[in-house]
PDB file of C-alpha atoms in Angstrom:
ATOM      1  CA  UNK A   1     -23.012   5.725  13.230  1.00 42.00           C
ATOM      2  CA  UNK A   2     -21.229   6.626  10.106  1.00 50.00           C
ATOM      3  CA  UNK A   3     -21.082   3.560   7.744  1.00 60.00           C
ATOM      4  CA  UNK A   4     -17.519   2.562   6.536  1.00 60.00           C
ATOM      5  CA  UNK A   5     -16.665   2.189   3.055  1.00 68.00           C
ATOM      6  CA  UNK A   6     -15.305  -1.082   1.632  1.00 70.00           C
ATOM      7  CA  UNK A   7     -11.478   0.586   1.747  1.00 73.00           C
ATOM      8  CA  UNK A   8     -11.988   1.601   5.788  1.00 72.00           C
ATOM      9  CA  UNK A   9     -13.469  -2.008   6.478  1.00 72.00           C
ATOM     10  CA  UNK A  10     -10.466  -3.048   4.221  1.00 73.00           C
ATOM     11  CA  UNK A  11      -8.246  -1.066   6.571  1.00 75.00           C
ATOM     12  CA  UNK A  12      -9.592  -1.873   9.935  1.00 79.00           C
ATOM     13  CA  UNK A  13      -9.447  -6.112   9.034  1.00 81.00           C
ATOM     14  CA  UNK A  14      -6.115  -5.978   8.126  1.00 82.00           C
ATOM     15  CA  UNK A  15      -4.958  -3.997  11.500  1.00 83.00           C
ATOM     16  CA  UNK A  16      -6.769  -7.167  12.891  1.00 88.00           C
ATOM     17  CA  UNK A  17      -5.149  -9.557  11.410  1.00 89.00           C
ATOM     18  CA  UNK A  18      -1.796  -8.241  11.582  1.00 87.00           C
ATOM     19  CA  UNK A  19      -2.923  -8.047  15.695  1.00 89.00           C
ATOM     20  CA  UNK A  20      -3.985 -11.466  15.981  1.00 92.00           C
ATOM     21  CA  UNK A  21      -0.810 -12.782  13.769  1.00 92.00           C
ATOM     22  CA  UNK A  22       1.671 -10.347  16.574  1.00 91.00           C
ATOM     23  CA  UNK A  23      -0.196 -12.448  19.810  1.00 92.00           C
ATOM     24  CA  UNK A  24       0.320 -16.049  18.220  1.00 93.00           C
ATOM     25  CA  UNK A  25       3.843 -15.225  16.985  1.00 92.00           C
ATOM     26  CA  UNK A  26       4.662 -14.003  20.583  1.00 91.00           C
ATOM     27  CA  UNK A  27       2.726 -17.207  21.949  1.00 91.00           C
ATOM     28  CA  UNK A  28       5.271 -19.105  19.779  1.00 90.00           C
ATOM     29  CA  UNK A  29       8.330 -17.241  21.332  1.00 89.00           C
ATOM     30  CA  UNK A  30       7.016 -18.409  24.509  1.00 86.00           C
ATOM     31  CA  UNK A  31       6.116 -21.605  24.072  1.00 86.00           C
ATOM     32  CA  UNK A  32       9.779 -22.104  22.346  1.00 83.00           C
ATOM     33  CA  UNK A  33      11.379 -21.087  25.567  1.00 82.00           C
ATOM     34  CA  UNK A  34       9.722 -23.484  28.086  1.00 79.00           C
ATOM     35  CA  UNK A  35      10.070 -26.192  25.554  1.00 76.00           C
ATOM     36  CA  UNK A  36      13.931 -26.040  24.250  1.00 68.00           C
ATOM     37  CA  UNK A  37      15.664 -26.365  28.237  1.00 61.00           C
ATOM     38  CA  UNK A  38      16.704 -22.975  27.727  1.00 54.00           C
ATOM     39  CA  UNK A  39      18.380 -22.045  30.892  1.00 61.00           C
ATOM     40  CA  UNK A  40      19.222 -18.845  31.892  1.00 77.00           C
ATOM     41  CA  UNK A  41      16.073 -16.535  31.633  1.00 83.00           C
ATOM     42  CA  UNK A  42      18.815 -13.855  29.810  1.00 86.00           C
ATOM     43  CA  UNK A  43      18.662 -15.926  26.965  1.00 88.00           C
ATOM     44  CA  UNK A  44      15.083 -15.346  26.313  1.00 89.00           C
ATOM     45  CA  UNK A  45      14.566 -12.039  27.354  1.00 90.00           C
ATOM     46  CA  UNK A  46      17.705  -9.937  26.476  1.00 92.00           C
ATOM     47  CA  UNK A  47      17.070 -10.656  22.725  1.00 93.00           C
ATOM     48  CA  UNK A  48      13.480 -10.434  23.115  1.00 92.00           C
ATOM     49  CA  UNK A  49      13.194  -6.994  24.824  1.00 93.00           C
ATOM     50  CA  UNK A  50      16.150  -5.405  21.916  1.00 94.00           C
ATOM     51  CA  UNK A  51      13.760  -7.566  19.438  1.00 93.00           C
ATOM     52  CA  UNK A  52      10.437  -5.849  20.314  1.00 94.00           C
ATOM     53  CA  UNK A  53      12.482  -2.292  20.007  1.00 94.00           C
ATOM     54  CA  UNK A  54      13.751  -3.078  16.989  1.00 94.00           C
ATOM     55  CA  UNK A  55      10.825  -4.037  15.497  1.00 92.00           C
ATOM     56  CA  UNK A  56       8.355  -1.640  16.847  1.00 92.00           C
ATOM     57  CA  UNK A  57      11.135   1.851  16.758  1.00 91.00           C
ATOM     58  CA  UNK A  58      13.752   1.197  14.447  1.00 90.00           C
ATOM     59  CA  UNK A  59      11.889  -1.623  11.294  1.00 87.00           C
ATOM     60  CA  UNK A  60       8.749   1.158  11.243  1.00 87.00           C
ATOM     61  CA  UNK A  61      11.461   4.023  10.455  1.00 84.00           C
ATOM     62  CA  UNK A  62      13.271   2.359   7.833  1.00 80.00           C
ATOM     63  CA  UNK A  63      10.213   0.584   5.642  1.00 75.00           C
ATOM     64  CA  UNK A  64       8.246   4.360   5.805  1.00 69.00           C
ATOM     65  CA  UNK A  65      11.110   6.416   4.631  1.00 65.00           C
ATOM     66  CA  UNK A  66      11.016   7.268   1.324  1.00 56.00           C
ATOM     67  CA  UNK A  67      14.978   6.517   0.283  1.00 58.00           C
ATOM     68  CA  UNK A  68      15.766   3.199  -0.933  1.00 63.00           C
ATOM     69  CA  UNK A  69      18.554   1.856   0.836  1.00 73.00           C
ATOM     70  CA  UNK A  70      16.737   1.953   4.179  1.00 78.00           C
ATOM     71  CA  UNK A  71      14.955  -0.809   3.899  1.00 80.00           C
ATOM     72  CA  UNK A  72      17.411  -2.757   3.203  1.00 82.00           C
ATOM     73  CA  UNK A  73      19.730  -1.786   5.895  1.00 87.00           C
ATOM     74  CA  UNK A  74      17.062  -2.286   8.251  1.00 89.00           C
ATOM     75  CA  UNK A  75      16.643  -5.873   6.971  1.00 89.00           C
ATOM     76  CA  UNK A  76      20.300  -5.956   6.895  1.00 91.00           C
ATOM     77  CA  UNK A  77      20.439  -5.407  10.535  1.00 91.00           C
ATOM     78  CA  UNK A  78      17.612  -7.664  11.625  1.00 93.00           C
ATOM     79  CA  UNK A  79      19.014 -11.038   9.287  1.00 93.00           C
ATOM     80  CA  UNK A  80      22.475  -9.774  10.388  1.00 93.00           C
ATOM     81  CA  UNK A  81      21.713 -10.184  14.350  1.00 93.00           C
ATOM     82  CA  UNK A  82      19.537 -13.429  13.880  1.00 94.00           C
ATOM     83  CA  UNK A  83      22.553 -14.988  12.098  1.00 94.00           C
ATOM     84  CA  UNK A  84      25.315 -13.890  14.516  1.00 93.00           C
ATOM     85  CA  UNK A  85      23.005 -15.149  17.198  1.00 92.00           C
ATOM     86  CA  UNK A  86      22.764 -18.923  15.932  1.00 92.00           C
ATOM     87  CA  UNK A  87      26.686 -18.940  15.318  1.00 92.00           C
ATOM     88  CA  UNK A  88      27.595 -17.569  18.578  1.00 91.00           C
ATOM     89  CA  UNK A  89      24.754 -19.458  20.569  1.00 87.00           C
ATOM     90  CA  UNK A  90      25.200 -16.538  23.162  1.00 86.00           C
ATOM     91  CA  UNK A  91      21.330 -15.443  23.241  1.00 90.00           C
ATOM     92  CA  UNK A  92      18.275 -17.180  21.680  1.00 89.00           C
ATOM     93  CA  UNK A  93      18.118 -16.325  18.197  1.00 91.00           C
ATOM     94  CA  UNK A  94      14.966 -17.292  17.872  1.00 91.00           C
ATOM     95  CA  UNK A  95      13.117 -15.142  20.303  1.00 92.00           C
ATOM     96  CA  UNK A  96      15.281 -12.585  18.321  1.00 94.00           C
ATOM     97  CA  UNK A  97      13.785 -13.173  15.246  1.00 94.00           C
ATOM     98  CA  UNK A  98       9.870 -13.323  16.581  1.00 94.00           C
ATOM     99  CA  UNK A  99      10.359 -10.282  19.151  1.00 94.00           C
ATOM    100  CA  UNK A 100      11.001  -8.423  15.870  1.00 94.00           C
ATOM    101  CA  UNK A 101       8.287  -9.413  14.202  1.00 94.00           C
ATOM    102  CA  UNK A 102       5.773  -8.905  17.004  1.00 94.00           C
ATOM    103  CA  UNK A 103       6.968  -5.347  17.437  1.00 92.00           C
ATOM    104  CA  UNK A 104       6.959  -4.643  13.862  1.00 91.00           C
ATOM    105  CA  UNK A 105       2.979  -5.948  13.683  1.00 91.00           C
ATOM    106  CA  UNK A 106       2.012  -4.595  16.313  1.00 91.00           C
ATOM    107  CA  UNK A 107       2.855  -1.135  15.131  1.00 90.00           C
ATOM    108  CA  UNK A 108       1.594  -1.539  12.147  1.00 86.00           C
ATOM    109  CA  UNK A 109      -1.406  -2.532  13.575  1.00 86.00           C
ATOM    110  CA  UNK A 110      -1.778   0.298  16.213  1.00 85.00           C
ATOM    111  CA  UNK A 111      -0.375   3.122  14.766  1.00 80.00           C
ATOM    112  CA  UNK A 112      -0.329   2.638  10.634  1.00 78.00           C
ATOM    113  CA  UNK A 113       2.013   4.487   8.378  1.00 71.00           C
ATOM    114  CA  UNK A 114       0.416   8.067   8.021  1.00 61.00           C
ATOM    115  CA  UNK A 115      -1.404   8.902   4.679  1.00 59.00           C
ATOM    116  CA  UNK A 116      -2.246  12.223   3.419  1.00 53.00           C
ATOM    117  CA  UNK A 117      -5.491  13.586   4.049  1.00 54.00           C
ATOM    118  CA  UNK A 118      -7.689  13.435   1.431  1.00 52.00           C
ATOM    119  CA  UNK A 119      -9.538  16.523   0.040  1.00 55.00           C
ATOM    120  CA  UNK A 120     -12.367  17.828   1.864  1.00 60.00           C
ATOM    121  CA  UNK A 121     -15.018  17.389  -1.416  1.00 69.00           C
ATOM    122  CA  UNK A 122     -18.711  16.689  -1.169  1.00 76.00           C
ATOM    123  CA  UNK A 123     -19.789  13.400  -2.185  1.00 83.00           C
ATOM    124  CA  UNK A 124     -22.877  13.546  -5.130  1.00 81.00           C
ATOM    125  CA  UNK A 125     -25.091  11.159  -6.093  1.00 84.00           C
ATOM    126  CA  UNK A 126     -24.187   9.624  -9.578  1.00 85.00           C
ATOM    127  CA  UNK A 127     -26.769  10.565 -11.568  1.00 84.00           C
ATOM    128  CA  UNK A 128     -25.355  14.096 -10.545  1.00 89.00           C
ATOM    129  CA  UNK A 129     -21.935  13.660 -11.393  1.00 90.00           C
ATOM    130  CA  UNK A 130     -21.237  15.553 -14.502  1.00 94.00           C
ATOM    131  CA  UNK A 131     -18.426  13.705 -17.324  1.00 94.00           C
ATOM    132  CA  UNK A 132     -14.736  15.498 -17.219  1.00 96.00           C
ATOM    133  CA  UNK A 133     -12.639  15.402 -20.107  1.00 95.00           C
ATOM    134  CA  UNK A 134      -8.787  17.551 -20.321  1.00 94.00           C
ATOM    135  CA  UNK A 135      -5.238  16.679 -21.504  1.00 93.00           C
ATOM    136  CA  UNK A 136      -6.843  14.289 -24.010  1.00 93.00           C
ATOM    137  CA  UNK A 137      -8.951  12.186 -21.678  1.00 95.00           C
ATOM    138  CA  UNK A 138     -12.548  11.683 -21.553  1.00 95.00           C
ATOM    139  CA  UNK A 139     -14.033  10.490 -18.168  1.00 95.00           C
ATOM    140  CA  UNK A 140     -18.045   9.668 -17.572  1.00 95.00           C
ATOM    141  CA  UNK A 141     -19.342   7.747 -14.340  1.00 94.00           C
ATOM    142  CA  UNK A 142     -20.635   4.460 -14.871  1.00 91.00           C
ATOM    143  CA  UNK A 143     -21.104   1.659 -12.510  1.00 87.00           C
ATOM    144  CA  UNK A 144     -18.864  -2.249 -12.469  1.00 83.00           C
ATOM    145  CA  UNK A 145     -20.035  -5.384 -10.959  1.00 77.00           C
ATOM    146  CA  UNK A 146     -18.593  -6.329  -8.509  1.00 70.00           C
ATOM    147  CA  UNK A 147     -19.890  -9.572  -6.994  1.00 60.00           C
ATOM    148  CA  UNK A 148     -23.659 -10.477  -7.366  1.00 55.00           C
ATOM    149  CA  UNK A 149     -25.955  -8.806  -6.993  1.00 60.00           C
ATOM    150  CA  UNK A 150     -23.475  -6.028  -6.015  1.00 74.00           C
ATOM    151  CA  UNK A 151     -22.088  -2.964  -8.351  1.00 82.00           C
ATOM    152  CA  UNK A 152     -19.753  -0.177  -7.340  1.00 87.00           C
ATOM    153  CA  UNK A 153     -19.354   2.958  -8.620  1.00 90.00           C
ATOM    154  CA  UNK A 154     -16.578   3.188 -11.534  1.00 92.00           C
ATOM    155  CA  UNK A 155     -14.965   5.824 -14.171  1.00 95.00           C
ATOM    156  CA  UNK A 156     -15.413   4.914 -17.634  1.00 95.00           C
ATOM    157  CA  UNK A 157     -11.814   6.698 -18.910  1.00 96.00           C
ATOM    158  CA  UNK A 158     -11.263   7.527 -22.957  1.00 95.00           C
ATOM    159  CA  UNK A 159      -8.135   7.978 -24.198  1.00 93.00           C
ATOM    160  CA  UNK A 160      -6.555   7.831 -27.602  1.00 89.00           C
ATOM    161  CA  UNK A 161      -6.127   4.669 -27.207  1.00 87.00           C
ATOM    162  CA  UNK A 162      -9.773   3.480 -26.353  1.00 90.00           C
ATOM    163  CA  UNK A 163     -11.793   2.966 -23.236  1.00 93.00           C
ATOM    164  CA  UNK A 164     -11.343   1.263 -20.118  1.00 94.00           C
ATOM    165  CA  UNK A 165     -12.734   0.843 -16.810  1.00 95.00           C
ATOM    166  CA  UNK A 166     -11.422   2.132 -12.987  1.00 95.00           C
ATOM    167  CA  UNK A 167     -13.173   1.160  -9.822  1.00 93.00           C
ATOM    168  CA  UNK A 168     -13.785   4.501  -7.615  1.00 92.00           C
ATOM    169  CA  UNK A 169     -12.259   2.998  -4.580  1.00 90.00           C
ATOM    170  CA  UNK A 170      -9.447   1.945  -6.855  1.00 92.00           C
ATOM    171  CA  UNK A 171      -8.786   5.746  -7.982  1.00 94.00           C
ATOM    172  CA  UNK A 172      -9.707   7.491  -4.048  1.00 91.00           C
ATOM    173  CA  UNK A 173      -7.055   4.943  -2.929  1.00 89.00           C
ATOM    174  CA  UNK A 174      -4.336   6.181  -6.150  1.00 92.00           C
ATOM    175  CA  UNK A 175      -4.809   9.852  -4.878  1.00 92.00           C
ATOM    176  CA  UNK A 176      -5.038   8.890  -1.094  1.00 86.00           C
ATOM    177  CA  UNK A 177      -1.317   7.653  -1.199  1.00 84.00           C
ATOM    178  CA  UNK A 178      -2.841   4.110  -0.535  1.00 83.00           C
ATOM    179  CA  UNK A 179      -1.055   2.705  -4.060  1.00 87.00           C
ATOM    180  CA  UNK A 180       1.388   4.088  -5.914  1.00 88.00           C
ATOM    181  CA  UNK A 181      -0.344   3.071  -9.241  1.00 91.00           C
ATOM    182  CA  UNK A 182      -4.054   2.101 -10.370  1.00 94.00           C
ATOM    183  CA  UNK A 183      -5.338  -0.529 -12.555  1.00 93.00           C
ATOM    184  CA  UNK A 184      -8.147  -0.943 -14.581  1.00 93.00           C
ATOM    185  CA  UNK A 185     -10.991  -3.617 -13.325  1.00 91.00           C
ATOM    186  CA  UNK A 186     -10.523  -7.263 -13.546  1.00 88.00           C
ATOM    187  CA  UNK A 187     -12.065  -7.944 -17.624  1.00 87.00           C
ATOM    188  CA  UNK A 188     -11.201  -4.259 -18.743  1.00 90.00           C
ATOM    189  CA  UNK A 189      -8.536  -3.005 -21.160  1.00 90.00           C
ATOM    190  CA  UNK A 190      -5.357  -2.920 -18.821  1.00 91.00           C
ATOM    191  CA  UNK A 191      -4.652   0.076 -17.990  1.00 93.00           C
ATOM    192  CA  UNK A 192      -2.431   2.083 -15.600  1.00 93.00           C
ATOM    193  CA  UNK A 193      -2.570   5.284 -13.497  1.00 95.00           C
ATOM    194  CA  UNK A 194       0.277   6.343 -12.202  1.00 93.00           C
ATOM    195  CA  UNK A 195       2.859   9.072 -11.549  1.00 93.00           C
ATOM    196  CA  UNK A 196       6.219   9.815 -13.299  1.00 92.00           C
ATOM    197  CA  UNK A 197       9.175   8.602 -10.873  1.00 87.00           C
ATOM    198  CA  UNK A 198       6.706   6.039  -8.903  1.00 86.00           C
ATOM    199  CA  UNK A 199       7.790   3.007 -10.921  1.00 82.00           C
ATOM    200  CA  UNK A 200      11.368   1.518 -10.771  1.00 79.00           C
ATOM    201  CA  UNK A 201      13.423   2.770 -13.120  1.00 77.00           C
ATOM    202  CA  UNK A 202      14.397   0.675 -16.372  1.00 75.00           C
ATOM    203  CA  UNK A 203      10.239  -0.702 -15.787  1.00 81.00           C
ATOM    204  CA  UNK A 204       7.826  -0.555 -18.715  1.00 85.00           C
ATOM    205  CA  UNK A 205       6.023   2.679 -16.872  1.00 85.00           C
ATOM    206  CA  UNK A 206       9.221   4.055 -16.624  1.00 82.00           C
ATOM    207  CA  UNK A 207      10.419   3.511 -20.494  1.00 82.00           C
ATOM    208  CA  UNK A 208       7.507   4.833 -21.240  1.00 84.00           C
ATOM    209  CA  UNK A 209       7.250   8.242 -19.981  1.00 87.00           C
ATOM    210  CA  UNK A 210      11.153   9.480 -20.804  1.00 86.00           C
ATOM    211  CA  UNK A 211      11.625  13.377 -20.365  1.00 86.00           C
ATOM    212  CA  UNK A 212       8.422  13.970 -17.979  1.00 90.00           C
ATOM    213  CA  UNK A 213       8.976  15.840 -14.721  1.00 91.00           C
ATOM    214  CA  UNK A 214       8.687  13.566 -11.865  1.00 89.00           C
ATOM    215  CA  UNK A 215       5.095  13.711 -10.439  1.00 91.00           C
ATOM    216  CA  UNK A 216       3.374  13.900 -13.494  1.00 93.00           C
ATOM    217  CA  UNK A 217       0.410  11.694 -13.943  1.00 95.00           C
ATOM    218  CA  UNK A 218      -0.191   9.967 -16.925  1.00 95.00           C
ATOM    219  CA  UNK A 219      -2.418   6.797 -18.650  1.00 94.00           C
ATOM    220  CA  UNK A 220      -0.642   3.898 -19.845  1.00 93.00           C
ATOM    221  CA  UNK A 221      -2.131   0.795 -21.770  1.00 89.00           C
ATOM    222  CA  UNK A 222       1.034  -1.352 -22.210  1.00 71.00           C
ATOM    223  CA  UNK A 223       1.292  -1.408 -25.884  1.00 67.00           C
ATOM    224  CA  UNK A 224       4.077  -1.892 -27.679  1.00 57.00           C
ATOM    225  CA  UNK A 225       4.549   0.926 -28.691  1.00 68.00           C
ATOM    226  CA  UNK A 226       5.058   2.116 -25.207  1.00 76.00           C
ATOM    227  CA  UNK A 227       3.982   5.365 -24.744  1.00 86.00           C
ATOM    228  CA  UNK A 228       1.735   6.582 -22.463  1.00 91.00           C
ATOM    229  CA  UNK A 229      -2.210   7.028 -23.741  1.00 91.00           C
ATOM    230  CA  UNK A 230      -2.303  10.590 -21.831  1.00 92.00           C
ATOM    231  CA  UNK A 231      -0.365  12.647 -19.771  1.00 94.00           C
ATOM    232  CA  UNK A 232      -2.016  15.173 -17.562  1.00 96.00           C
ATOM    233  CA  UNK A 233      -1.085  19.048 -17.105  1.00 95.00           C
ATOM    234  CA  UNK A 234      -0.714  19.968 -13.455  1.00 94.00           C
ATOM    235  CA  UNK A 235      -3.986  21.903 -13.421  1.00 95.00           C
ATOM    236  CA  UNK A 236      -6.120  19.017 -15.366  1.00 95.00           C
ATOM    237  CA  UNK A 237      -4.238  16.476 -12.937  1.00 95.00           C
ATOM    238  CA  UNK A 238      -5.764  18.319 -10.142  1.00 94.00           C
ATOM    239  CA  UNK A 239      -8.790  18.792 -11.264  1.00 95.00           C
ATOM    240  CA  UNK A 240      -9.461  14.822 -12.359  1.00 96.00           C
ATOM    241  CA  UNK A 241      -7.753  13.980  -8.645  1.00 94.00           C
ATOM    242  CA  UNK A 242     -11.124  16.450  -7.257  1.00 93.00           C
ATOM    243  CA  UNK A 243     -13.812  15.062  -9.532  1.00 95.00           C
ATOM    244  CA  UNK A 244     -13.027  11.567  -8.660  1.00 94.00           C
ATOM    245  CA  UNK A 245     -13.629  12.753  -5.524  1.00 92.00           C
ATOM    246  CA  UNK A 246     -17.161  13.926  -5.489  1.00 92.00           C
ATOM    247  CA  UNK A 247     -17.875  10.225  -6.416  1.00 92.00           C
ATOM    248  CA  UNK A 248     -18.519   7.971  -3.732  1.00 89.00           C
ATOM    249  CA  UNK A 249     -16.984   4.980  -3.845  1.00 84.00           C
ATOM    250  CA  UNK A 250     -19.571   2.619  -2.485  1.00 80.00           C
TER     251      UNK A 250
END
């Protein structure tokens, strides 16, 4: 049996949890309906039914697509319902508002929002692992504590504006899709990793890198100065993205 890395285990606990937290919100729905001398079983199960559809078809559509306003319409439509519901009295709004939820989990949990597959690159020992260095940026393996007597396998990164620190499984999950932006270890110089057009506009990361094409990834420290400590070429960003990846990460 293959043996999981901390980011899979990482994955597959938090599908559990989301399970578990679907089965005892639905537990409450129930419970709420035998105990409030609710009536007419329509109350219960007419918002309940639309609840679990709209949370497990229409919520997953809206928080993976990549526009803005569709979360918030989605939101906008579940508050919207919940609130008509407990002025008009007419179904449970309640059972509306957990139904939702439960569907919405329980997607989540089953079928997770797709990420790209990562590159197909062998994994090398570390000793093996050769430094990189391109677009002004110096990168060596080294290895961070991380919990006692544990260590995990890290990038020490040079820039112009000095060294820092980047867990592997920090950087695999940056160029998995995972996160849209990596930071340095806990007790390191901060740093960030990140991609032009990722942050929200008028944010430090985004004052910082004015004129660069969308997609470009670049090094930022947070000075004051605020400017970013290195900005990658297309070709050197692709070929950091691939030597990260013949790291392993555990």
């Amino acid at each position: 049996m293959a043996t999981l890395s901390t980011r899979e285990r990482d994955r597959r606990g938090g599908r559990i949890v989301l399970a578990v937290i679907a089965l005892i919100a639905a537990a409450v729905s129930v419970w709420l309906h035998f105990h409030t001398g609710t009536i007419r079983p329509s109350a219960f199960w007419v918002p309940t039914l639309v609840g679990l559809a709209y949370g497990s078809v229409v919520w997953p559509i809206g928080q993976r697509r990549s526009s803005g306003w569709w979360p918030d319409l989605v939101w906008v439509g579940f508050l919207g319902v919940f609130f008509v519901l407990i002025a008009t009295k007419t179904f449970s709004a309640p059972a509306w508002f957990l139904a939702v939820l439960v569907g919405a989990l329980l997607t989540e949990a089953v079928h997770p929002a797709k990420r790209a597959a990562p590159s197909a690159v062998a994994k090398l020992p570390l000793d093996q692992v050769r430094p990189w260095s391109g677009s002004g940026v110096t990168a060596a393996v080294t290895e961070r504590p991380f919990g006692q007597p544990h260590a995990k396998p890290a990038v020490l990164v040079t820039t112009q504006d000095g060294s820092t620190v980047f867990l592997v499984m920090d950087l695999a999950a940056f160029f998995d899709g995972e996160t849209g932006i990596a930071e340095s270890a806990n007790g390191e110089q901060l740093t960030f990793l990140s991609r032009k057009g990722v942050a929200p506009r008028s944010s430090v990361l985004d004052d910082a890198t004015p004129g660069l094409a969308d997609g470009t990834l670049f090094l930022f420290t947070g000075r004051q100065d605020a400017r970013p400590s290195a900005v990658f070429s297309n070709e050197d960003a692709l070929a950091f993205e691939q030597w990260v990846r013949t790291i392993p990460e555990d």
